[in-house]
Short mmCIF file of C-alpha atoms and ligand atoms in Angstrom, two decimals:
data_model
loop_
_atom_site.label_atom_id
_atom_site.label_comp_id
_atom_site.label_asym_id
_atom_site.label_seq_id
_atom_site.Cartn_x
_atom_site.Cartn_y
_atom_site.Cartn_z
CA UNK A 1 140.58 38.40 201.76
CA UNK A 2 138.53 41.07 203.14
CA UNK A 3 140.40 44.05 204.40
CA UNK A 4 139.69 47.49 202.98
CA UNK A 5 139.34 50.63 205.03
CA UNK A 6 136.11 51.63 203.31
CA UNK A 7 133.68 48.76 203.28
CA UNK A 8 134.19 45.80 204.88
CA UNK A 9 132.90 43.64 201.91
CA UNK A 10 135.47 44.91 199.38
CA UNK A 11 137.87 42.61 198.04
CA UNK A 12 141.62 43.45 199.36
CA UNK A 13 142.98 44.91 196.20
CA UNK A 14 145.93 46.83 197.50
CA UNK A 15 148.67 44.79 195.86
CA UNK A 16 147.38 44.13 192.29
CA UNK A 17 149.88 45.23 189.60
CA UNK A 18 149.17 47.52 186.74
CA UNK A 19 148.41 45.22 184.08
CA UNK A 20 146.09 43.15 186.49
CA UNK A 21 144.31 46.43 187.16
CA UNK A 22 144.00 47.17 183.29
CA UNK A 23 142.42 43.77 182.90
CA UNK A 24 140.06 44.12 185.48
CA UNK A 25 138.75 47.26 184.14
CA UNK A 26 137.90 45.68 180.84
CA UNK A 27 136.25 42.67 181.87
CA UNK A 28 134.22 43.99 185.20
CA UNK A 29 130.50 44.53 184.86
CA UNK A 30 130.03 48.02 184.48
CA UNK A 31 127.22 50.65 183.98
CA UNK A 32 127.54 53.43 181.23
CA UNK A 33 125.38 56.31 182.27
CA UNK A 34 126.43 59.22 179.98
CA UNK A 35 126.29 58.41 176.57
CA UNK A 36 124.06 60.04 173.70
CA UNK A 37 122.91 57.34 171.48
CA UNK A 38 123.35 59.78 168.51
CA UNK A 39 127.03 59.99 169.42
CA UNK A 40 127.38 56.35 169.03
CA UNK A 41 126.70 56.89 165.42
CA UNK A 42 129.64 55.70 163.62
CA UNK A 43 131.15 57.26 160.08
CA UNK A 44 130.71 53.72 158.31
CA UNK A 45 126.88 53.89 159.45
CA UNK A 46 126.50 57.66 158.45
CA UNK A 47 127.56 56.49 155.10
CA UNK A 48 125.67 53.56 154.90
CA UNK A 49 122.23 55.12 155.97
CA UNK A 50 123.12 58.00 153.76
CA UNK A 51 123.34 55.63 150.96
CA UNK A 52 119.96 53.64 151.91
CA UNK A 53 118.12 56.88 152.43
CA UNK A 54 119.64 58.95 149.18
CA UNK A 55 120.98 61.53 151.41
CA UNK A 56 123.85 62.95 149.85
CA UNK A 57 126.85 63.97 152.16
CA UNK A 58 129.45 66.88 151.61
CA UNK A 59 132.30 64.28 152.45
CA UNK A 60 134.03 61.96 150.00
CA UNK A 61 134.47 58.99 152.31
CA UNK A 62 134.20 57.72 155.76
CA UNK A 63 138.19 58.76 156.10
CA UNK A 64 137.37 62.55 154.80
CA UNK A 65 134.64 62.78 157.81
CA UNK A 66 136.53 61.28 160.52
CA UNK A 67 139.16 63.96 159.23
CA UNK A 68 136.68 66.29 160.00
CA UNK A 69 136.57 65.38 163.66
CA UNK A 70 139.02 67.91 164.71
CA UNK A 71 136.94 70.00 167.25
CA UNK A 72 137.80 73.43 169.32
CA UNK A 73 135.05 73.49 171.83
CA UNK A 74 131.92 71.81 172.55
CA UNK A 75 129.99 73.80 169.60
CA UNK A 76 132.17 72.65 166.99
CA UNK A 77 131.38 68.96 167.92
CA UNK A 78 127.70 69.76 168.44
CA UNK A 79 127.60 71.10 164.87
CA UNK A 80 128.92 68.01 163.24
CA UNK A 81 126.86 65.74 165.73
CA UNK A 82 123.75 67.64 164.54
CA UNK A 83 124.35 67.10 160.76
CA UNK A 84 125.37 63.57 161.26
CA UNK A 85 121.78 63.02 162.89
CA UNK A 86 120.38 64.00 159.21
CA UNK A 87 120.78 60.57 157.97
CA UNK A 88 118.56 59.17 160.44
CA UNK A 89 115.23 58.97 158.91
CA UNK A 90 113.29 55.51 159.43
CA UNK A 91 112.37 53.32 162.10
CA UNK A 92 115.30 50.59 161.09
CA UNK A 93 117.96 53.61 160.87
CA UNK A 94 117.21 54.25 164.44
CA UNK A 95 117.16 50.19 165.47
CA UNK A 96 120.54 49.60 163.58
CA UNK A 97 122.02 52.64 165.49
CA UNK A 98 120.74 51.63 168.97
CA UNK A 99 121.59 48.01 168.12
CA UNK A 100 125.21 48.47 166.83
CA UNK A 101 125.87 50.32 170.13
CA UNK A 102 124.24 47.88 172.44
CA UNK A 103 126.50 45.03 171.01
CA UNK A 104 129.55 47.05 171.21
CA UNK A 105 128.88 48.09 174.93
CA UNK A 106 128.40 44.58 175.64
CA UNK A 107 131.65 43.86 174.51
CA UNK A 108 133.16 46.30 177.01
CA UNK A 109 131.31 44.20 179.60
CA UNK A 110 128.40 47.00 180.35
CA UNK A 111 125.42 45.34 182.29
CA UNK A 112 123.60 48.56 182.31
CA UNK A 113 123.31 51.60 180.13
CA UNK A 114 120.96 54.59 180.44
CA UNK A 115 121.58 56.19 176.95
CA UNK A 116 120.47 59.78 176.12
CA UNK A 117 118.65 60.81 173.02
CA UNK A 118 117.77 64.20 171.61
CA UNK A 119 114.34 64.10 170.43
CA UNK A 120 114.23 67.64 169.20
CA UNK A 121 117.33 67.05 166.69
CA UNK A 122 114.83 64.60 165.06
CA UNK A 123 111.21 66.15 165.45
CA UNK A 124 112.47 69.64 164.10
CA UNK A 125 113.44 67.51 160.84
CA UNK A 126 109.85 65.73 160.58
CA UNK A 127 111.11 62.64 162.41
CA UNK A 128 108.70 61.96 165.36
CA UNK A 129 108.38 59.77 168.44
CA UNK A 130 106.59 57.38 166.47
CA UNK A 131 109.46 56.81 163.99
CA UNK A 132 112.37 56.42 166.73
CA UNK A 133 110.60 55.15 169.93
CA UNK A 134 109.54 51.92 168.47
CA UNK A 135 113.13 51.57 167.29
CA UNK A 136 114.64 52.26 170.67
CA UNK A 137 112.13 49.86 172.45
CA UNK A 138 112.79 47.29 170.33
CA UNK A 139 116.50 47.40 170.41
CA UNK A 140 116.68 47.45 174.29
CA UNK A 141 114.25 44.18 174.34
CA UNK A 142 116.60 42.59 171.99
CA UNK A 143 119.57 43.85 174.08
CA UNK A 144 117.96 42.45 177.14
CA UNK A 145 117.46 39.15 175.46
CA UNK A 146 120.37 38.35 173.58
CA UNK A 147 123.11 40.43 175.29
CA UNK A 148 122.03 40.39 179.15
CA UNK A 149 122.18 44.36 178.55
CA UNK A 150 119.73 46.11 180.80
CA UNK A 151 118.82 49.76 179.16
CA UNK A 152 116.89 52.75 180.42
CA UNK A 153 116.22 55.29 178.07
CA UNK A 154 117.07 59.06 178.92
CA UNK A 155 115.09 61.81 177.05
CA UNK A 156 117.24 64.62 176.83
CA UNK A 157 116.29 68.48 175.86
CA UNK A 158 118.23 70.49 173.95
CA UNK A 159 119.29 73.56 175.90
CA UNK A 160 119.97 76.09 173.09
CA UNK A 161 116.26 75.81 172.37
CA UNK A 162 113.41 77.62 174.25
CA UNK A 163 111.42 76.30 177.38
CA UNK A 164 108.46 76.16 175.15
CA UNK A 165 110.10 73.75 172.60
CA UNK A 166 110.99 71.70 175.56
CA UNK A 167 107.40 71.62 177.00
CA UNK A 168 106.29 70.71 173.72
CA UNK A 169 108.49 68.07 173.59
CA UNK A 170 107.70 66.41 177.02
CA UNK A 171 104.18 66.36 175.52
CA UNK A 172 105.40 64.30 172.68
CA UNK A 173 107.04 62.03 175.19
CA UNK A 174 104.14 61.30 177.36
CA UNK A 175 102.69 58.22 175.62
CA UNK A 176 106.13 56.79 175.68
CA UNK A 177 106.78 57.38 179.44
CA UNK A 178 106.69 53.57 180.69
CA UNK A 179 109.73 53.28 178.17
CA UNK A 180 111.64 56.23 179.42
CA UNK A 181 113.60 56.46 183.12
CA UNK A 182 114.77 59.95 183.13
CA UNK A 183 114.96 63.28 181.66
CA UNK A 184 118.43 65.10 180.82
CA UNK A 185 119.66 68.34 179.52
CA UNK A 186 122.56 68.68 176.92
CA UNK A 187 123.71 70.78 173.90
CA UNK A 188 125.45 74.44 174.19
CA UNK A 189 126.08 74.87 177.75
CA UNK A 190 127.25 78.25 177.89
CA UNK A 191 124.71 81.09 178.17
CA UNK A 192 121.93 78.39 178.72
CA UNK A 193 121.88 77.97 182.38
CA UNK A 194 119.53 75.30 184.05
CA UNK A 195 117.23 77.81 185.61
CA UNK A 196 115.99 78.28 181.83
CA UNK A 197 114.23 74.99 182.32
CA UNK A 198 113.03 74.92 185.90
CA UNK A 199 109.41 74.21 184.79
CA UNK A 200 110.40 71.51 182.05
CA UNK A 201 112.25 69.57 184.93
CA UNK A 202 109.41 70.15 187.54
CA UNK A 203 106.84 68.56 185.00
CA UNK A 204 109.32 65.72 184.07
CA UNK A 205 109.83 64.99 187.65
CA UNK A 206 106.13 65.02 188.37
CA UNK A 207 105.98 62.44 185.52
CA UNK A 208 108.04 60.22 187.49
CA UNK A 209 111.05 60.88 185.64
CA UNK A 210 114.48 60.68 187.01
CA UNK A 211 116.29 64.02 186.51
CA UNK A 212 119.96 64.45 185.44
CA UNK A 213 121.59 67.53 183.66
CA UNK A 214 124.96 68.33 181.81
CA UNK A 215 126.78 70.91 184.09
CA UNK A 216 130.24 71.98 184.46
CA UNK A 217 131.34 70.67 181.29
CA UNK A 218 132.33 74.17 179.96
CA UNK A 219 130.02 76.22 182.16
CA UNK A 220 130.78 77.45 185.42
CA UNK A 221 130.32 75.86 188.95
CA UNK A 222 127.18 77.95 189.17
CA UNK A 223 125.72 75.58 186.64
CA UNK A 224 126.44 72.81 188.72
CA UNK A 225 124.60 74.64 191.49
CA UNK A 226 121.63 75.28 189.43
CA UNK A 227 120.90 71.91 188.49
CA UNK A 228 121.32 70.68 191.75
CA UNK A 229 118.83 73.53 193.25
CA UNK A 230 116.49 74.16 190.72
CA UNK A 231 116.28 70.96 188.41
CA UNK A 232 116.56 68.91 191.41
CA UNK A 233 118.94 66.72 189.45
CA UNK A 234 120.29 63.06 190.67
CA UNK A 235 123.52 62.76 188.98
CA UNK A 236 125.37 65.80 187.24
CA UNK A 237 126.70 64.90 183.89
CA UNK A 238 130.29 65.97 183.32
CA UNK A 239 130.57 68.35 186.58
CA UNK A 240 134.42 68.36 186.08
CA UNK A 241 134.50 72.11 186.54
CA UNK A 242 132.98 71.68 189.83
CA UNK A 243 136.74 71.33 191.18
CA UNK A 244 136.83 75.33 190.74
CA UNK A 245 134.59 75.59 193.96
CA UNK A 246 135.77 74.33 197.11
CA UNK A 247 132.44 74.53 198.89
CA UNK A 248 130.41 73.07 196.01
CA UNK A 249 133.23 70.08 196.03
CA UNK A 250 132.49 69.60 199.47
CA UNK A 251 128.72 69.30 198.94
CA UNK A 252 129.08 66.77 196.07
CA UNK A 253 131.09 64.76 198.43
CA UNK A 254 128.47 65.23 201.18
CA UNK A 255 125.46 64.29 199.54
CA UNK A 256 127.01 61.51 197.22
CA UNK A 257 126.19 63.01 194.44
CA UNK A 258 127.26 60.99 191.17
CA UNK A 259 129.04 62.77 188.46
CA UNK A 260 129.20 61.04 184.95
CA UNK A 261 132.61 62.06 183.81
CA UNK A 262 133.82 61.31 180.14
CA UNK A 263 137.60 61.68 179.88
CA UNK A 264 138.02 61.34 176.14
CA UNK A 265 135.40 63.91 175.42
CA UNK A 266 137.11 66.58 177.56
CA UNK A 267 140.00 66.13 175.84
CA UNK A 268 138.54 65.91 172.40
CA UNK A 269 136.51 69.21 173.35
CA UNK A 270 139.37 71.00 174.73
CA UNK A 271 138.00 70.78 178.55
CA UNK A 272 141.35 69.68 179.57
CA UNK A 273 144.68 69.48 177.55
CA UNK A 274 145.23 65.79 177.65
CA UNK A 275 144.16 62.57 179.80
CA UNK A 276 147.24 63.01 181.98
CA UNK A 277 146.01 66.42 183.23
CA UNK A 278 142.50 65.41 183.70
CA UNK A 279 141.04 66.22 187.24
CA UNK A 280 139.34 62.87 187.64
CA UNK A 281 141.89 61.75 190.14
CA UNK A 282 141.50 64.69 192.53
CA UNK A 283 137.45 64.81 192.21
CA UNK A 284 137.62 60.89 193.38
CA UNK A 285 140.03 61.82 196.37
CA UNK A 286 137.90 64.58 197.22
CA UNK A 287 135.41 61.73 198.15
CA UNK A 288 133.13 62.45 194.92
CA UNK A 289 130.95 59.81 193.65
CA UNK A 290 132.70 59.63 190.11
CA UNK A 291 131.95 57.63 187.08
CA UNK A 292 133.50 57.16 183.64
CA UNK A 293 131.76 57.11 180.40
CA UNK A 294 132.14 57.62 176.97
CA UNK A 295 129.64 60.40 175.89
CA UNK A 296 129.99 60.35 172.01
CA UNK A 297 132.16 57.49 171.29
CA UNK A 298 131.86 57.57 167.89
CA UNK A 299 133.35 61.32 167.94
CA UNK A 300 135.73 61.05 170.68
CA UNK A 301 137.97 58.24 169.86
CA UNK A 302 136.82 55.75 172.35
CA UNK A 303 134.14 53.54 174.14
CA UNK A 304 133.82 53.03 177.79
CA UNK A 305 136.55 50.74 178.18
CA UNK A 306 138.89 52.82 176.12
CA UNK A 307 138.07 55.70 178.47
CA UNK A 308 138.98 54.06 181.54
CA UNK A 309 142.23 52.24 180.35
CA UNK A 310 143.62 55.02 178.38
CA UNK A 311 142.65 57.44 181.56
CA UNK A 312 144.64 54.75 183.79
CA UNK A 313 147.66 54.63 181.26
CA UNK A 314 147.85 58.21 181.64
CA UNK A 315 147.53 58.90 185.37
CA UNK A 316 150.01 57.02 187.58
CA UNK A 317 147.95 58.11 190.76
CA UNK A 318 145.21 55.94 189.57
CA UNK A 319 145.36 52.18 190.82
CA UNK A 320 143.43 49.21 191.98
CA UNK A 321 141.74 51.08 194.63
CA UNK A 322 140.11 54.07 192.31
CA UNK A 323 139.26 51.34 189.50
CA UNK A 324 137.15 49.34 191.86
CA UNK A 325 135.65 52.54 193.01
CA UNK A 326 134.84 53.99 189.58
CA UNK A 327 133.34 50.65 188.53
CA UNK A 328 131.03 50.19 191.64
CA UNK A 329 130.02 53.83 191.66
CA UNK A 330 128.95 53.18 187.93
CA UNK A 331 126.20 50.36 189.09
CA UNK A 332 125.44 52.31 192.19
CA UNK A 333 124.82 55.48 190.22
CA UNK A 334 122.45 53.95 187.97
CA UNK A 335 118.73 53.92 188.16
CA UNK A 336 118.24 50.34 187.97
CA UNK A 337 116.09 48.37 190.44
CA UNK A 338 117.97 47.69 193.85
CA UNK A 339 118.13 43.94 193.23
CA UNK A 340 119.66 44.17 189.88
CA UNK A 341 122.14 46.65 191.23
CA UNK A 342 123.21 44.38 194.22
CA UNK A 343 123.44 41.48 191.72
CA UNK A 344 126.04 43.23 189.43
CA UNK A 345 127.91 44.44 192.57
CA UNK A 346 128.17 40.81 193.65
CA UNK A 347 129.34 39.77 190.16
CA UNK A 348 131.69 42.66 190.37
CA UNK A 349 133.21 41.69 194.06
CA UNK A 350 133.43 38.14 192.69
CA UNK A 351 135.60 38.83 189.96
CA UNK A 352 137.49 41.01 192.12
CA UNK A 353 138.31 38.46 194.56
CA UNK A 354 139.12 36.03 192.08
CA UNK A 355 141.76 38.43 190.91
CA UNK A 356 143.51 38.74 194.53
N1 HPA B 401 127.78 68.00 175.95
C1 HPA B 401 126.62 68.76 175.53
N2 HPA B 401 125.64 68.12 174.60
C2 HPA B 401 126.19 67.15 174.34
C3 HPA B 401 127.20 66.29 174.54
C4 HPA B 401 127.92 67.04 175.59
O1 HPA B 401 128.93 66.43 175.75
N3 HPA B 401 127.17 65.29 173.51
C5 HPA B 401 125.91 65.19 172.72
N4 HPA B 401 125.19 66.02 173.22
ZN1 ZN B 402 127.23 64.47 177.04
#
């Protein structure tokens, strides 16, 4: 049955009941385009790696650590997130981290993931690319072979550090270029506008990397504009504050610029008061190419399927059409090969056709 006012090939999904939509959200093929691999470091693994590496932690146990995850803003989270990274010392540690996440993502029917990693949070501790890159490459290969999960790594710049530091990081990344698909920009947004990294992104784009940047999470709509016009990004990470600027909203819709929105992250970091008040439905209704992602699932209480199903449970305005759009957008907005994307979209459509 094919009748939808958007695209003729889409399954007719208008009559699907809520429980069926929730099920489809969970079992459909999807891409995760905004996840920090260091943000998948679960408290249990922090304790296991601390013990393995002889690192002492200022928490009695896993429960005490989890209790500390009560954030008031982005910076209060980042302080704990960077502290958590300190247990990552050896190639085996980074492999265990990435492989654990890939297995978890596959259970959510993620077929493509483009994880960020933060080299500067490791090189500053004396842990270099030669330690974490072989681990990331091996884990990605195993994910492809054993889970059918396609992986494209995005090297991310810490925006609270200098442009010079970022340029040095890019030099160190150069030998590993074949294993990278993109450059990103994360960490403390306020006071660190995209313009600070114009030369870094220009060089990265010359190196053949796709460009993305966190913008409009805590920062103003002007930072989204800076990411578009100065860094020339192909996706905006978060971008939820774009809704404060009608002209920017129109542009994002017109250009079909993907937004990688992370609902549970936005709640945990007090960007929005709760899931029921998240502006994702408005962004979708305005025609923006929105995707749903987990950001730092070990810290924010949920992986990608949790983000999708909890948001839908909290927002009666979200139904089958929005669910299908979010899933399809995630596949379309990925940097995977066109042939792979077409295959995943065909699988998605087959699944939804079966359901109606
Ligand atoms: N925002 C900025 N920097 C980050 C985030 C985030 O949500 N997660 C990890 N680093
Ligand atoms: Zn993020």
